[in-house]
PDB file of C-alpha atoms in Angstrom:
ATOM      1  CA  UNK A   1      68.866-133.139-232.824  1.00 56.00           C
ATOM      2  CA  UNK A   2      70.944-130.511-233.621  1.00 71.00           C
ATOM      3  CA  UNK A   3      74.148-130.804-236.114  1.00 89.00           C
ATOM      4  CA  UNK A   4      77.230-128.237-235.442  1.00 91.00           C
ATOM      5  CA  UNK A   5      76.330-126.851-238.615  1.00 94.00           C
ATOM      6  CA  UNK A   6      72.782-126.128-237.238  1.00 94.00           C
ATOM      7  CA  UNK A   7      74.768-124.228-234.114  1.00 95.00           C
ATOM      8  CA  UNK A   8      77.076-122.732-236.461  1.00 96.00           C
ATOM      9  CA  UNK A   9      74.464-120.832-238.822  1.00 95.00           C
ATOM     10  CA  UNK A  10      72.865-119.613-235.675  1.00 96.00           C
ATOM     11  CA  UNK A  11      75.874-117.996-234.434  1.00 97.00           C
ATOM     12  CA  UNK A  12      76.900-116.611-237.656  1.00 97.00           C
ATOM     13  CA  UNK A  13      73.179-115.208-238.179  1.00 96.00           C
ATOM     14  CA  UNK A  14      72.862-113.121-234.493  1.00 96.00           C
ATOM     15  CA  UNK A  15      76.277-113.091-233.696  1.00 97.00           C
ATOM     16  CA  UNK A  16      79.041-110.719-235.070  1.00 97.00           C
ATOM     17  CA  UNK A  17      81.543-112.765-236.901  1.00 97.00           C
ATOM     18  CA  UNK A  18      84.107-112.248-234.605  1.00 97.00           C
ATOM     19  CA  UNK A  19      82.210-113.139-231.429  1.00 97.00           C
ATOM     20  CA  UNK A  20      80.236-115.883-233.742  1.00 97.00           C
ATOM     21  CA  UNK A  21      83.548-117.555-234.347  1.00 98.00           C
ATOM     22  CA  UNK A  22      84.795-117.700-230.372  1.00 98.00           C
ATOM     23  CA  UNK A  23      81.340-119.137-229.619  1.00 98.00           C
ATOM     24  CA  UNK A  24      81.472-121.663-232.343  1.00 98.00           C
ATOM     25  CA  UNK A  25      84.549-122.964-230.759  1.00 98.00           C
ATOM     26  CA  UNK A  26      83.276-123.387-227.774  1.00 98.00           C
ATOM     27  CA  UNK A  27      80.566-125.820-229.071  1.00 97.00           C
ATOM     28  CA  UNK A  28      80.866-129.151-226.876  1.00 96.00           C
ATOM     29  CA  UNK A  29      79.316-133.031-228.103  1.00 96.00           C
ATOM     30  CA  UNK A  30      76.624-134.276-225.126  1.00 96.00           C
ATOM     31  CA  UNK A  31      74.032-136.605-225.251  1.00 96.00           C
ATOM     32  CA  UNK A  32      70.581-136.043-225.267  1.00 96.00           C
ATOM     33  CA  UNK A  33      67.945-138.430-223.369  1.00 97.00           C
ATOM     34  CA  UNK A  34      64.613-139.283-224.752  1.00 96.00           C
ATOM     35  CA  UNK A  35      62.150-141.624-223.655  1.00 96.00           C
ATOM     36  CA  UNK A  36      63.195-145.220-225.470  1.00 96.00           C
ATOM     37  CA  UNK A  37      61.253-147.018-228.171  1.00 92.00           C
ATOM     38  CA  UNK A  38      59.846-150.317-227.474  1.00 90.00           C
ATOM     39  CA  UNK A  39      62.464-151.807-229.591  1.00 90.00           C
ATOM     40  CA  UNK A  40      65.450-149.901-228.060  1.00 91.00           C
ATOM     41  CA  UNK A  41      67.249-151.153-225.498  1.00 89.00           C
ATOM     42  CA  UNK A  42      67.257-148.150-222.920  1.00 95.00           C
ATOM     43  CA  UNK A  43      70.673-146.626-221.934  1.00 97.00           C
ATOM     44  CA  UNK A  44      68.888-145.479-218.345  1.00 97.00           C
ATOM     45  CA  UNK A  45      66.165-144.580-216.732  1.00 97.00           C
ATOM     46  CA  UNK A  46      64.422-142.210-214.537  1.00 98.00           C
ATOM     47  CA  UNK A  47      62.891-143.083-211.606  1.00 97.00           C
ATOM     48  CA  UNK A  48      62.325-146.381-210.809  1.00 95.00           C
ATOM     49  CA  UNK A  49      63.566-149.138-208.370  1.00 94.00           C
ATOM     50  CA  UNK A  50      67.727-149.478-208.556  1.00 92.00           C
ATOM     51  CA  UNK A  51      69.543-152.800-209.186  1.00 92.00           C
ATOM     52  CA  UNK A  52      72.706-152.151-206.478  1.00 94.00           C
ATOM     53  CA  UNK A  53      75.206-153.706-204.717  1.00 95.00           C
ATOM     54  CA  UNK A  54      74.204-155.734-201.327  1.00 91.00           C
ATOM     55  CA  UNK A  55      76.328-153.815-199.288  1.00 92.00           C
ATOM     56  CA  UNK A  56      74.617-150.778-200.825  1.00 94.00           C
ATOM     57  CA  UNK A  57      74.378-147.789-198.042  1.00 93.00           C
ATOM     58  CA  UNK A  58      71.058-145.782-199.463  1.00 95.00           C
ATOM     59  CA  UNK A  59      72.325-142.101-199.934  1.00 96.00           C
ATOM     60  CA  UNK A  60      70.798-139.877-196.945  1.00 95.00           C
ATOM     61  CA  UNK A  61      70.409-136.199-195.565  1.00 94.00           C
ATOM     62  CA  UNK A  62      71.816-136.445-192.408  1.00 92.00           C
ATOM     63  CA  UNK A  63      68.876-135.141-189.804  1.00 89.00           C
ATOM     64  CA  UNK A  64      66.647-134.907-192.470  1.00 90.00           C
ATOM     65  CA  UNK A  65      65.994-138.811-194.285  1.00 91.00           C
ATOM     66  CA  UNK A  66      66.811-140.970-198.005  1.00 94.00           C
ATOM     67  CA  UNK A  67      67.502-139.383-201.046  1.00 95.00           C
ATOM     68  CA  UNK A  68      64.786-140.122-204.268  1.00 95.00           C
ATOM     69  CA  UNK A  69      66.253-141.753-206.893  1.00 96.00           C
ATOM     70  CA  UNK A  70      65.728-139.149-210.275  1.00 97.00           C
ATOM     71  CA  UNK A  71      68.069-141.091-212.804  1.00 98.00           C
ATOM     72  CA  UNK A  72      70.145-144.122-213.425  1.00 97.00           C
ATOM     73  CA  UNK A  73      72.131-144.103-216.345  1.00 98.00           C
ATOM     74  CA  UNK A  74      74.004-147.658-217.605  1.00 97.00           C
ATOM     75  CA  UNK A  75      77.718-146.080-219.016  1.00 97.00           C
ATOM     76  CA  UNK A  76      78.310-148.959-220.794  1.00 96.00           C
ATOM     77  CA  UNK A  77      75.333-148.409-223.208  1.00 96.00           C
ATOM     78  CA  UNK A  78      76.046-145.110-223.758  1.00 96.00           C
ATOM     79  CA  UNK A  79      77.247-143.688-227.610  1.00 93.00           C
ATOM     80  CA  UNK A  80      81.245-143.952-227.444  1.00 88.00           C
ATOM     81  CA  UNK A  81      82.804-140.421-228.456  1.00 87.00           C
ATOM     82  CA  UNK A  82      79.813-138.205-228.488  1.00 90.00           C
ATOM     83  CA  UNK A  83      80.310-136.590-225.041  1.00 95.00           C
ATOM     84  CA  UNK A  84      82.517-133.969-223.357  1.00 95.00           C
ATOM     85  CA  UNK A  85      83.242-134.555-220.465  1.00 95.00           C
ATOM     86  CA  UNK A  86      83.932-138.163-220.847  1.00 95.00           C
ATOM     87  CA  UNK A  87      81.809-140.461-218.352  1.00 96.00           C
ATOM     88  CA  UNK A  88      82.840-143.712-217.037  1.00 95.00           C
ATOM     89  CA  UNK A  89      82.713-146.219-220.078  1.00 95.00           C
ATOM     90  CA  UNK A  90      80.967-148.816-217.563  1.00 96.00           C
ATOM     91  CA  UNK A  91      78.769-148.868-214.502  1.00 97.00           C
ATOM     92  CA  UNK A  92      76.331-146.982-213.929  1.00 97.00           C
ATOM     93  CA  UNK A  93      75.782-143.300-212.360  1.00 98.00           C
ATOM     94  CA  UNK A  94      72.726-142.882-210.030  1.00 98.00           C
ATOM     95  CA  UNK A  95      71.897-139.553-209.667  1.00 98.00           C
ATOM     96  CA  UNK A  96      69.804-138.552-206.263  1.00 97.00           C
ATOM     97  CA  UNK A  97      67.955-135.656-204.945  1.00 96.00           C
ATOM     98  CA  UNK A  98      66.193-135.112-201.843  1.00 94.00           C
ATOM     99  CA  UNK A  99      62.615-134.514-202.808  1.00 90.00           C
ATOM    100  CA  UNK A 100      61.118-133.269-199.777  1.00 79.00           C
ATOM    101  CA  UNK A 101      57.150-133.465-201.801  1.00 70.00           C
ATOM    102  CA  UNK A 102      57.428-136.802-202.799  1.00 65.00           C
ATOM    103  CA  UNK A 103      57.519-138.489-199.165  1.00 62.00           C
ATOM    104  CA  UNK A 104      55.344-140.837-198.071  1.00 57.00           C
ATOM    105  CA  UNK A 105      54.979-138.666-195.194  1.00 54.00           C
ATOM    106  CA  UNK A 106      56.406-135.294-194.164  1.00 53.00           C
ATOM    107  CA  UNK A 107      55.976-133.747-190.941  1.00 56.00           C
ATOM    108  CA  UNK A 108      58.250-130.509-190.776  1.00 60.00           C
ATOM    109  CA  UNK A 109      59.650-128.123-193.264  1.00 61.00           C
ATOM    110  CA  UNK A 110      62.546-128.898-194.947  1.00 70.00           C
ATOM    111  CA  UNK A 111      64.744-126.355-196.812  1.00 73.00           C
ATOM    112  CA  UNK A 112      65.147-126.970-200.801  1.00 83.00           C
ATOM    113  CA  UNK A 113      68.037-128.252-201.644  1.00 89.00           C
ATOM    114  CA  UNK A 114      70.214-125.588-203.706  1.00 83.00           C
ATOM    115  CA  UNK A 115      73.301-123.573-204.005  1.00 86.00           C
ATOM    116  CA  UNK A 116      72.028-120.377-202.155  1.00 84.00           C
ATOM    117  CA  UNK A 117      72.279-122.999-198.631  1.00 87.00           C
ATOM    118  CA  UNK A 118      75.857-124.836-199.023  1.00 87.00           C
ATOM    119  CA  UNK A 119      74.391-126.985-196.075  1.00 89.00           C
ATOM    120  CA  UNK A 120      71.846-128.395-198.179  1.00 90.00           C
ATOM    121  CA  UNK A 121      74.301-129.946-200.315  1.00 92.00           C
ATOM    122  CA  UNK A 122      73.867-133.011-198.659  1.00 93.00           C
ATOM    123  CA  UNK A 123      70.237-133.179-200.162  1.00 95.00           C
ATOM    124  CA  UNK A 124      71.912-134.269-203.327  1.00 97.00           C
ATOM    125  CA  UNK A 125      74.638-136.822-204.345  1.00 97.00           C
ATOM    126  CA  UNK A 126      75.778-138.969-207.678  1.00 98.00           C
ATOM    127  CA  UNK A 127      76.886-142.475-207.198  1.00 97.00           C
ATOM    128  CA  UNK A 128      79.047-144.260-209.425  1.00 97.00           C
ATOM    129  CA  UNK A 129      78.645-148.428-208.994  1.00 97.00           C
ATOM    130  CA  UNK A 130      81.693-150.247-211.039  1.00 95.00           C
ATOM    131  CA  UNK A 131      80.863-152.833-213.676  1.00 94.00           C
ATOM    132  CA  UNK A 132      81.575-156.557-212.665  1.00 93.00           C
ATOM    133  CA  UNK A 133      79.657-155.769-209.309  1.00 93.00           C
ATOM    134  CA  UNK A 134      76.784-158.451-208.609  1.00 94.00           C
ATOM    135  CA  UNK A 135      73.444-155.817-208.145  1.00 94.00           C
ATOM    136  CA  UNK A 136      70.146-156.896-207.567  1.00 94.00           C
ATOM    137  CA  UNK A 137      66.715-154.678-207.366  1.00 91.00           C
ATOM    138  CA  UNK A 138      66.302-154.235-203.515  1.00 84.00           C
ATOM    139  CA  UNK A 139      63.885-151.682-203.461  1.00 83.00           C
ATOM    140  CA  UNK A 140      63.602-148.006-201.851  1.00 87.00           C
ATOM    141  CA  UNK A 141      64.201-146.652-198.554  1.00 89.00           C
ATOM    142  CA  UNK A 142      60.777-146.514-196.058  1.00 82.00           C
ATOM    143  CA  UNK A 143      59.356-143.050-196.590  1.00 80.00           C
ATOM    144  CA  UNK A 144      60.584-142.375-199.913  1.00 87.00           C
ATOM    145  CA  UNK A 145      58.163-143.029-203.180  1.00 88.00           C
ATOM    146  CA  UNK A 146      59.714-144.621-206.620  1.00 92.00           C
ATOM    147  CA  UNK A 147      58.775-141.972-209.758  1.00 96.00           C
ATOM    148  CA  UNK A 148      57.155-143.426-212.522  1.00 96.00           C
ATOM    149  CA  UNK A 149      60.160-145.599-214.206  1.00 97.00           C
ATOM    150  CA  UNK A 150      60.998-144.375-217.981  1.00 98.00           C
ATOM    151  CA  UNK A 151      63.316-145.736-219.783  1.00 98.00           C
ATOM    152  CA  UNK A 152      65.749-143.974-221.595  1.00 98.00           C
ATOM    153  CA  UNK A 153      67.556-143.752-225.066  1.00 97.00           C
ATOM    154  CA  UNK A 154      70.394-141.473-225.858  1.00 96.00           C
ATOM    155  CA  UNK A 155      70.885-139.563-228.759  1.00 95.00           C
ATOM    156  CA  UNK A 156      73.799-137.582-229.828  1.00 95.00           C
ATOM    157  CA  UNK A 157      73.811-133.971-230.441  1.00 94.00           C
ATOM    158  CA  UNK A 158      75.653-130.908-229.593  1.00 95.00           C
ATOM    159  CA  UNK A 159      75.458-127.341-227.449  1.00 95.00           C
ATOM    160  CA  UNK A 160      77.298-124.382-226.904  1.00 96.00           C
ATOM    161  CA  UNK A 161      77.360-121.811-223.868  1.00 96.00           C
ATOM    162  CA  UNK A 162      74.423-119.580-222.750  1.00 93.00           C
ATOM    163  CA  UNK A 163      75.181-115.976-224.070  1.00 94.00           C
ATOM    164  CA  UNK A 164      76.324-114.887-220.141  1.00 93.00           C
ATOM    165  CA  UNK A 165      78.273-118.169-219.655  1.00 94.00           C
ATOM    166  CA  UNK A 166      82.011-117.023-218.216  1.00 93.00           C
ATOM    167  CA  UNK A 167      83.930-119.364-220.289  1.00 95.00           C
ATOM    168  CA  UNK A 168      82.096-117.638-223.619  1.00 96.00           C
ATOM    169  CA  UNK A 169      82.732-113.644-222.212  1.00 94.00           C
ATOM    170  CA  UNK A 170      86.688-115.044-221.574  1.00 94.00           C
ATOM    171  CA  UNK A 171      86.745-116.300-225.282  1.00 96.00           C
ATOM    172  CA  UNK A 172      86.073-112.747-225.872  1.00 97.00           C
ATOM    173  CA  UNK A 173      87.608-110.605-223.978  1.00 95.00           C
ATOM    174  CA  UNK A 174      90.419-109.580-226.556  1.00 96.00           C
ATOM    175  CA  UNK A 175      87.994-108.834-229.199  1.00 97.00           C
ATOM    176  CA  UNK A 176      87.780-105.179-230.292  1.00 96.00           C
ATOM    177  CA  UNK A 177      85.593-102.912-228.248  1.00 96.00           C
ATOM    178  CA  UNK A 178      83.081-102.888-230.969  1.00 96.00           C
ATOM    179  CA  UNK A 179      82.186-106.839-230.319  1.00 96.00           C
ATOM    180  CA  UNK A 180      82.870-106.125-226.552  1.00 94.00           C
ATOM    181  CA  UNK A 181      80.015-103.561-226.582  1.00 96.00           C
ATOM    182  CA  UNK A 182      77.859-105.715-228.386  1.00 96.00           C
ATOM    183  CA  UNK A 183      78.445-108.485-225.297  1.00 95.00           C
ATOM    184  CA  UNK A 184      77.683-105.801-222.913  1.00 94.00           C
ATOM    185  CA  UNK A 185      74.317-105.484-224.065  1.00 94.00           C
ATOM    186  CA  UNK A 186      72.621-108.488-222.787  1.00 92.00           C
ATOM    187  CA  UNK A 187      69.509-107.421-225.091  1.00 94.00           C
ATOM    188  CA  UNK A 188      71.862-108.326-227.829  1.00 93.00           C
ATOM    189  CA  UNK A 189      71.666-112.192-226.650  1.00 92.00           C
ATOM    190  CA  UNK A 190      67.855-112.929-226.634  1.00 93.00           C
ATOM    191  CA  UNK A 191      67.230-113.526-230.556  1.00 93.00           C
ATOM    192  CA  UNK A 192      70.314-115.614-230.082  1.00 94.00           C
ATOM    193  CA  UNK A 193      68.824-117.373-227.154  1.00 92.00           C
ATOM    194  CA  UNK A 194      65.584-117.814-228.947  1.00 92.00           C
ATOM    195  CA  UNK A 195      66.890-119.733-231.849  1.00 92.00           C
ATOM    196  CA  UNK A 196      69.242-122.061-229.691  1.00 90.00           C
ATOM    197  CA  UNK A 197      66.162-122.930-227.767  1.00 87.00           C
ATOM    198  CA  UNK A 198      64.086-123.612-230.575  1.00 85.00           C
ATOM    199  CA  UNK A 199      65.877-126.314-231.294  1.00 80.00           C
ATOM    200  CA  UNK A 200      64.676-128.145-228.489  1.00 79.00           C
ATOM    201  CA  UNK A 201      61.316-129.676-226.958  1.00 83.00           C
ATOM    202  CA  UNK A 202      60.847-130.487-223.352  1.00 88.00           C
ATOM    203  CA  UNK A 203      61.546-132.684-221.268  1.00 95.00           C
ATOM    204  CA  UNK A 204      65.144-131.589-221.859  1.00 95.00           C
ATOM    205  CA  UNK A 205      67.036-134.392-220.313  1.00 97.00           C
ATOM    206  CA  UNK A 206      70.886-134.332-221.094  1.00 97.00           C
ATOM    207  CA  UNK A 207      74.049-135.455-220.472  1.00 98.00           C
ATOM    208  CA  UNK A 208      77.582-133.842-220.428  1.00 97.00           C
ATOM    209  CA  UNK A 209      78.022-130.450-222.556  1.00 96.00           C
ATOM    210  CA  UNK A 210      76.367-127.144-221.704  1.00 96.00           C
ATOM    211  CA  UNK A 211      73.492-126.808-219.277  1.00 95.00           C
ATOM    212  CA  UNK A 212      70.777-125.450-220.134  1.00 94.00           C
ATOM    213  CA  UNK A 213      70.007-122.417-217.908  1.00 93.00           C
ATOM    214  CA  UNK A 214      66.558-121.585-216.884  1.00 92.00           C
ATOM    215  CA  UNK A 215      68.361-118.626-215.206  1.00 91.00           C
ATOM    216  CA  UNK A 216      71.995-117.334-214.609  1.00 89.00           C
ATOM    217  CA  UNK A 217      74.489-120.338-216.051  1.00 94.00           C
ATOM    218  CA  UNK A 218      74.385-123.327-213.839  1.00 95.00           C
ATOM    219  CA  UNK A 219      78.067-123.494-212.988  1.00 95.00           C
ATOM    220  CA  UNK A 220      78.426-120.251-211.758  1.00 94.00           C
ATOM    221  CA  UNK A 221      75.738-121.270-209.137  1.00 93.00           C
ATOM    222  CA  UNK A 222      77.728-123.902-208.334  1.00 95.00           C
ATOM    223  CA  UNK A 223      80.967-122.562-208.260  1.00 93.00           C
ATOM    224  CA  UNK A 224      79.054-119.856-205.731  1.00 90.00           C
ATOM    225  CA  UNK A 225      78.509-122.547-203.171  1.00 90.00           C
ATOM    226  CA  UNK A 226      82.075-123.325-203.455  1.00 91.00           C
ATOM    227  CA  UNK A 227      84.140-119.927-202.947  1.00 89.00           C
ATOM    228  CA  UNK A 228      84.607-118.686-199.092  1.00 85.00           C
ATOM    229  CA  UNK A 229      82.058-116.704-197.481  1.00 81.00           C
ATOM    230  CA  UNK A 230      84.947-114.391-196.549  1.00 80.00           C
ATOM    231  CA  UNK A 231      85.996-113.317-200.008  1.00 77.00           C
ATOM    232  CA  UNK A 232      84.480-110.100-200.038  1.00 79.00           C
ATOM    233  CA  UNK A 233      80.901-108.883-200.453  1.00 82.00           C
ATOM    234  CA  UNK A 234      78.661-110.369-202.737  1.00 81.00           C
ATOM    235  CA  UNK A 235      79.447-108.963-205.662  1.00 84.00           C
ATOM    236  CA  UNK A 236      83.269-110.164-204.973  1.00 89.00           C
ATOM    237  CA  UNK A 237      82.101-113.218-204.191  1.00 86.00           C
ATOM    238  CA  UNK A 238      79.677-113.724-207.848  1.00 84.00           C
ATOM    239  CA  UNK A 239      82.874-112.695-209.508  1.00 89.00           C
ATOM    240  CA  UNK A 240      85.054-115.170-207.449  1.00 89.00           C
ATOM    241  CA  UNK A 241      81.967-117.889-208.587  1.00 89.00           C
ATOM    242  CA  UNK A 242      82.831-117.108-211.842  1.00 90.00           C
ATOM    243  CA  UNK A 243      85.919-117.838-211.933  1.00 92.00           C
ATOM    244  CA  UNK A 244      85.246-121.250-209.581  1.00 93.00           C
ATOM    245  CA  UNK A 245      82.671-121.832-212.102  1.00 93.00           C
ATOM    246  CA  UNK A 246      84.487-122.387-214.918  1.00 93.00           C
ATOM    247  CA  UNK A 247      86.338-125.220-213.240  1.00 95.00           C
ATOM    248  CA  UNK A 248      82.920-127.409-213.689  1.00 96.00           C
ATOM    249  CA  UNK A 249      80.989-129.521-215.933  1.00 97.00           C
ATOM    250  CA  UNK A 250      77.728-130.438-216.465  1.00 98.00           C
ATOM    251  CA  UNK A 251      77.458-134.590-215.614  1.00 98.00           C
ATOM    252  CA  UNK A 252      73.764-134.498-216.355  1.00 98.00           C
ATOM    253  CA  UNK A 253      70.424-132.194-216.469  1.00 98.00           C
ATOM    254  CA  UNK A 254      67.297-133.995-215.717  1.00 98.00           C
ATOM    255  CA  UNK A 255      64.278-131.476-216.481  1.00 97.00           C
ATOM    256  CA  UNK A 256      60.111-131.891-215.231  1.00 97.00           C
ATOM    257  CA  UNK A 257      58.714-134.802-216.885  1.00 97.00           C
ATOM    258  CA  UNK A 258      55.419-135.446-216.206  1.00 96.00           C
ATOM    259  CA  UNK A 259      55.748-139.114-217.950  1.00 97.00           C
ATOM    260  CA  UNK A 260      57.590-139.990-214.605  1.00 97.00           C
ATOM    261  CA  UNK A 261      55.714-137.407-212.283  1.00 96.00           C
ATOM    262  CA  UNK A 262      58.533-135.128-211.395  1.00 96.00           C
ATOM    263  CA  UNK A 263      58.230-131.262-210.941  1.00 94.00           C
ATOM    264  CA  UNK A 264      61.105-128.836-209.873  1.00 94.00           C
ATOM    265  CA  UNK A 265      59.342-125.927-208.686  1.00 89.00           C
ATOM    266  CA  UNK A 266      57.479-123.888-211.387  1.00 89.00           C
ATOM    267  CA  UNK A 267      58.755-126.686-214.839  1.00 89.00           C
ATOM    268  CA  UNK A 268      62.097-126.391-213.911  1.00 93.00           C
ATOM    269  CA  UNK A 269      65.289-128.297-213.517  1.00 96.00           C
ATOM    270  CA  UNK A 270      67.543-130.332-211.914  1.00 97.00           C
ATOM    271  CA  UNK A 271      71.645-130.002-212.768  1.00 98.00           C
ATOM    272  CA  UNK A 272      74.664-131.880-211.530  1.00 98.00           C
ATOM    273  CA  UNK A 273      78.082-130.829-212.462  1.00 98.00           C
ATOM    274  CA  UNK A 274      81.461-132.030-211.323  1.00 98.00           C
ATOM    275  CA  UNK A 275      84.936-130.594-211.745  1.00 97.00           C
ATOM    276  CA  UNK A 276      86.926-132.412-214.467  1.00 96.00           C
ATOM    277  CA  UNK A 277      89.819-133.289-212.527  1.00 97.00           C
ATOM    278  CA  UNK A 278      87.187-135.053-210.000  1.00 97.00           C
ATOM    279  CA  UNK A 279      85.344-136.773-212.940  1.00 97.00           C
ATOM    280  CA  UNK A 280      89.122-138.252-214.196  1.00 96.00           C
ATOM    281  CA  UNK A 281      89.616-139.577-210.646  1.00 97.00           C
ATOM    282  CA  UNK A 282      86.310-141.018-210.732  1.00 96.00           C
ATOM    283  CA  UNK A 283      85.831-138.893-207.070  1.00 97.00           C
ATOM    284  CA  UNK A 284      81.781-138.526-207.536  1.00 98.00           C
ATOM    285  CA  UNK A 285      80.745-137.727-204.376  1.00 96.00           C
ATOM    286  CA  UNK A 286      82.799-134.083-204.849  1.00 97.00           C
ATOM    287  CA  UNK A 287      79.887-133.418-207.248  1.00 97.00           C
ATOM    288  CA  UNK A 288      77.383-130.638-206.659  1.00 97.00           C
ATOM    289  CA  UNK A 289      74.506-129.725-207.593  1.00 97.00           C
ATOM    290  CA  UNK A 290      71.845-126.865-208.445  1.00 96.00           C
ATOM    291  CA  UNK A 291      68.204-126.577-209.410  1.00 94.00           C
ATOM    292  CA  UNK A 292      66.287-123.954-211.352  1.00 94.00           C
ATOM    293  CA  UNK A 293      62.620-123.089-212.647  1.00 91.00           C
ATOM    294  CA  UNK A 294      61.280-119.852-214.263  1.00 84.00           C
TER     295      UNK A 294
END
């Protein structure tokens, strides 16, 4: 896991100080999930068959069927302190995606779910159920297969934006034109990339902190799906995303894992994200949601 000393002697070795020192305080506690030991008692799981309420109404697609179940994670267990944004101390979150290859059958096409189709939205949902609620396992949905259940532990650890994240190029946009040119050059970010990813080994499961971008940074995907389709032309409308972006948060990043027979596309992953003022009011069904693979 890393240490923010780890993150800070990366900066300060392929950043220049000035821009090392804006990312550094950016750097943002999350949690890290790893498959538990037989001795740990798990803090969630992927896949798997849900414990839920009886009046439980299985998330759905409308036109298009059930959600799979990717992740449960039991709040209550989780490390107190070690995570920004704050989750629900108790309950637990169900995160849900609408798998269209792992159906028991499938007769017609159906769209992946992502940000570049709004409508598809619906393919994906996060469910909070309160503490104190009696839940019992009441299996799936017909049509919809369980992954392979693994339980979870979760470690803490920390991350910092990707090199093209918006909140990171605000930090710096007062810095001389010397460190501004350096930014510019997006060559400048890959040994820098390199040795934050290093740190890491897949499956790269995770909760709270920064995403971890296969491609451009997850929130301005999301925040994409959330501007008007009548501010401006595309390139109006990225910047717009930008700026929408930086109003989410990663709730949790649940990558391929083979242990519980899931694949996104080419090894990729899935994200949800919220926007903080949502997550305080506890409003999860106004989270979204993106996907990426390489």
């Amino acid at each position: 896991m890393s240490t923010r000393e780890q993150l800070e002697r990366i900066a300060r070795s392929h950043l220049p100080e000035a821009v090392a020192e804006r990312w550094i305080a950016l750097i943002r506690p999350t949690l890290r999930l790893r498959p538990a030991g037989p001795e740990e008692a798990p803090a969630g799981r992927l896949g798997g068959v849900p414990a839920v309420p009886g009046d439980f109404a299985w998330p759905e697609w409308p036109g298009q069927g059930p959600l799979n179940l990717v992740a449960s994670i039991d709040c209550g267990r989780l490390p107190a302190g070690c995570l920004d944004p704050a989750l629900p101390s108790a309950g637990t979150l169900l995160f849900f995606y609408f798998d269209e290859g792992n159906r028991t059958s499938q007769e017609e096409f159906v769209p992946p779910v992502g940000t570049w189709d709004p409508e598809t939205l619906a393919g994906a949902r996060v469910v909070h159920v309160p503490a104190g609620v009696p839940v019992a396992v009441r299996g799936l949905p017909g049509g919809v297969d369980p992954y392979q259940e693994v339980p979870l532990a979760a470690e803490a650890t920390v991350t910092g934006p990707d090199f093209s994240h918006p909140v990171f190029r605000d930090a710096c946009r007062d810095l001389p034109e010397k460190d501004r040119a350096f930014l510019d050059d997006w060559s400048n970010g890959e040994a820098f990339g390199d040795a934050l990813d290093e740190r890491f080994q897949p499956p790269m499961h995770q909760l709270g902190g920064y995403a971890f971008p296969i491609q451009n940074p997850v929130e301005t995907e999301v925040g994409f799906a959330h501007v008007p389709e009548n501010s401006g032309d595309r390139a109006q409308r990225w910047k717009a995303a930008e700026e929408e972006g930086k109003r989410w948060v990663l709730l949790a990043q649940i990558d391929s894992d083979p242990a519980a027979g899931m694949m996104w596309g080419d090894a990729g992953m899935l994200y949800w994200l919220i926007r903080r003022e949502d997550l305080a009011a506890g409003d999860f069904p106004a989270a979204s949601f993106t996907w990426q693979c390489s």
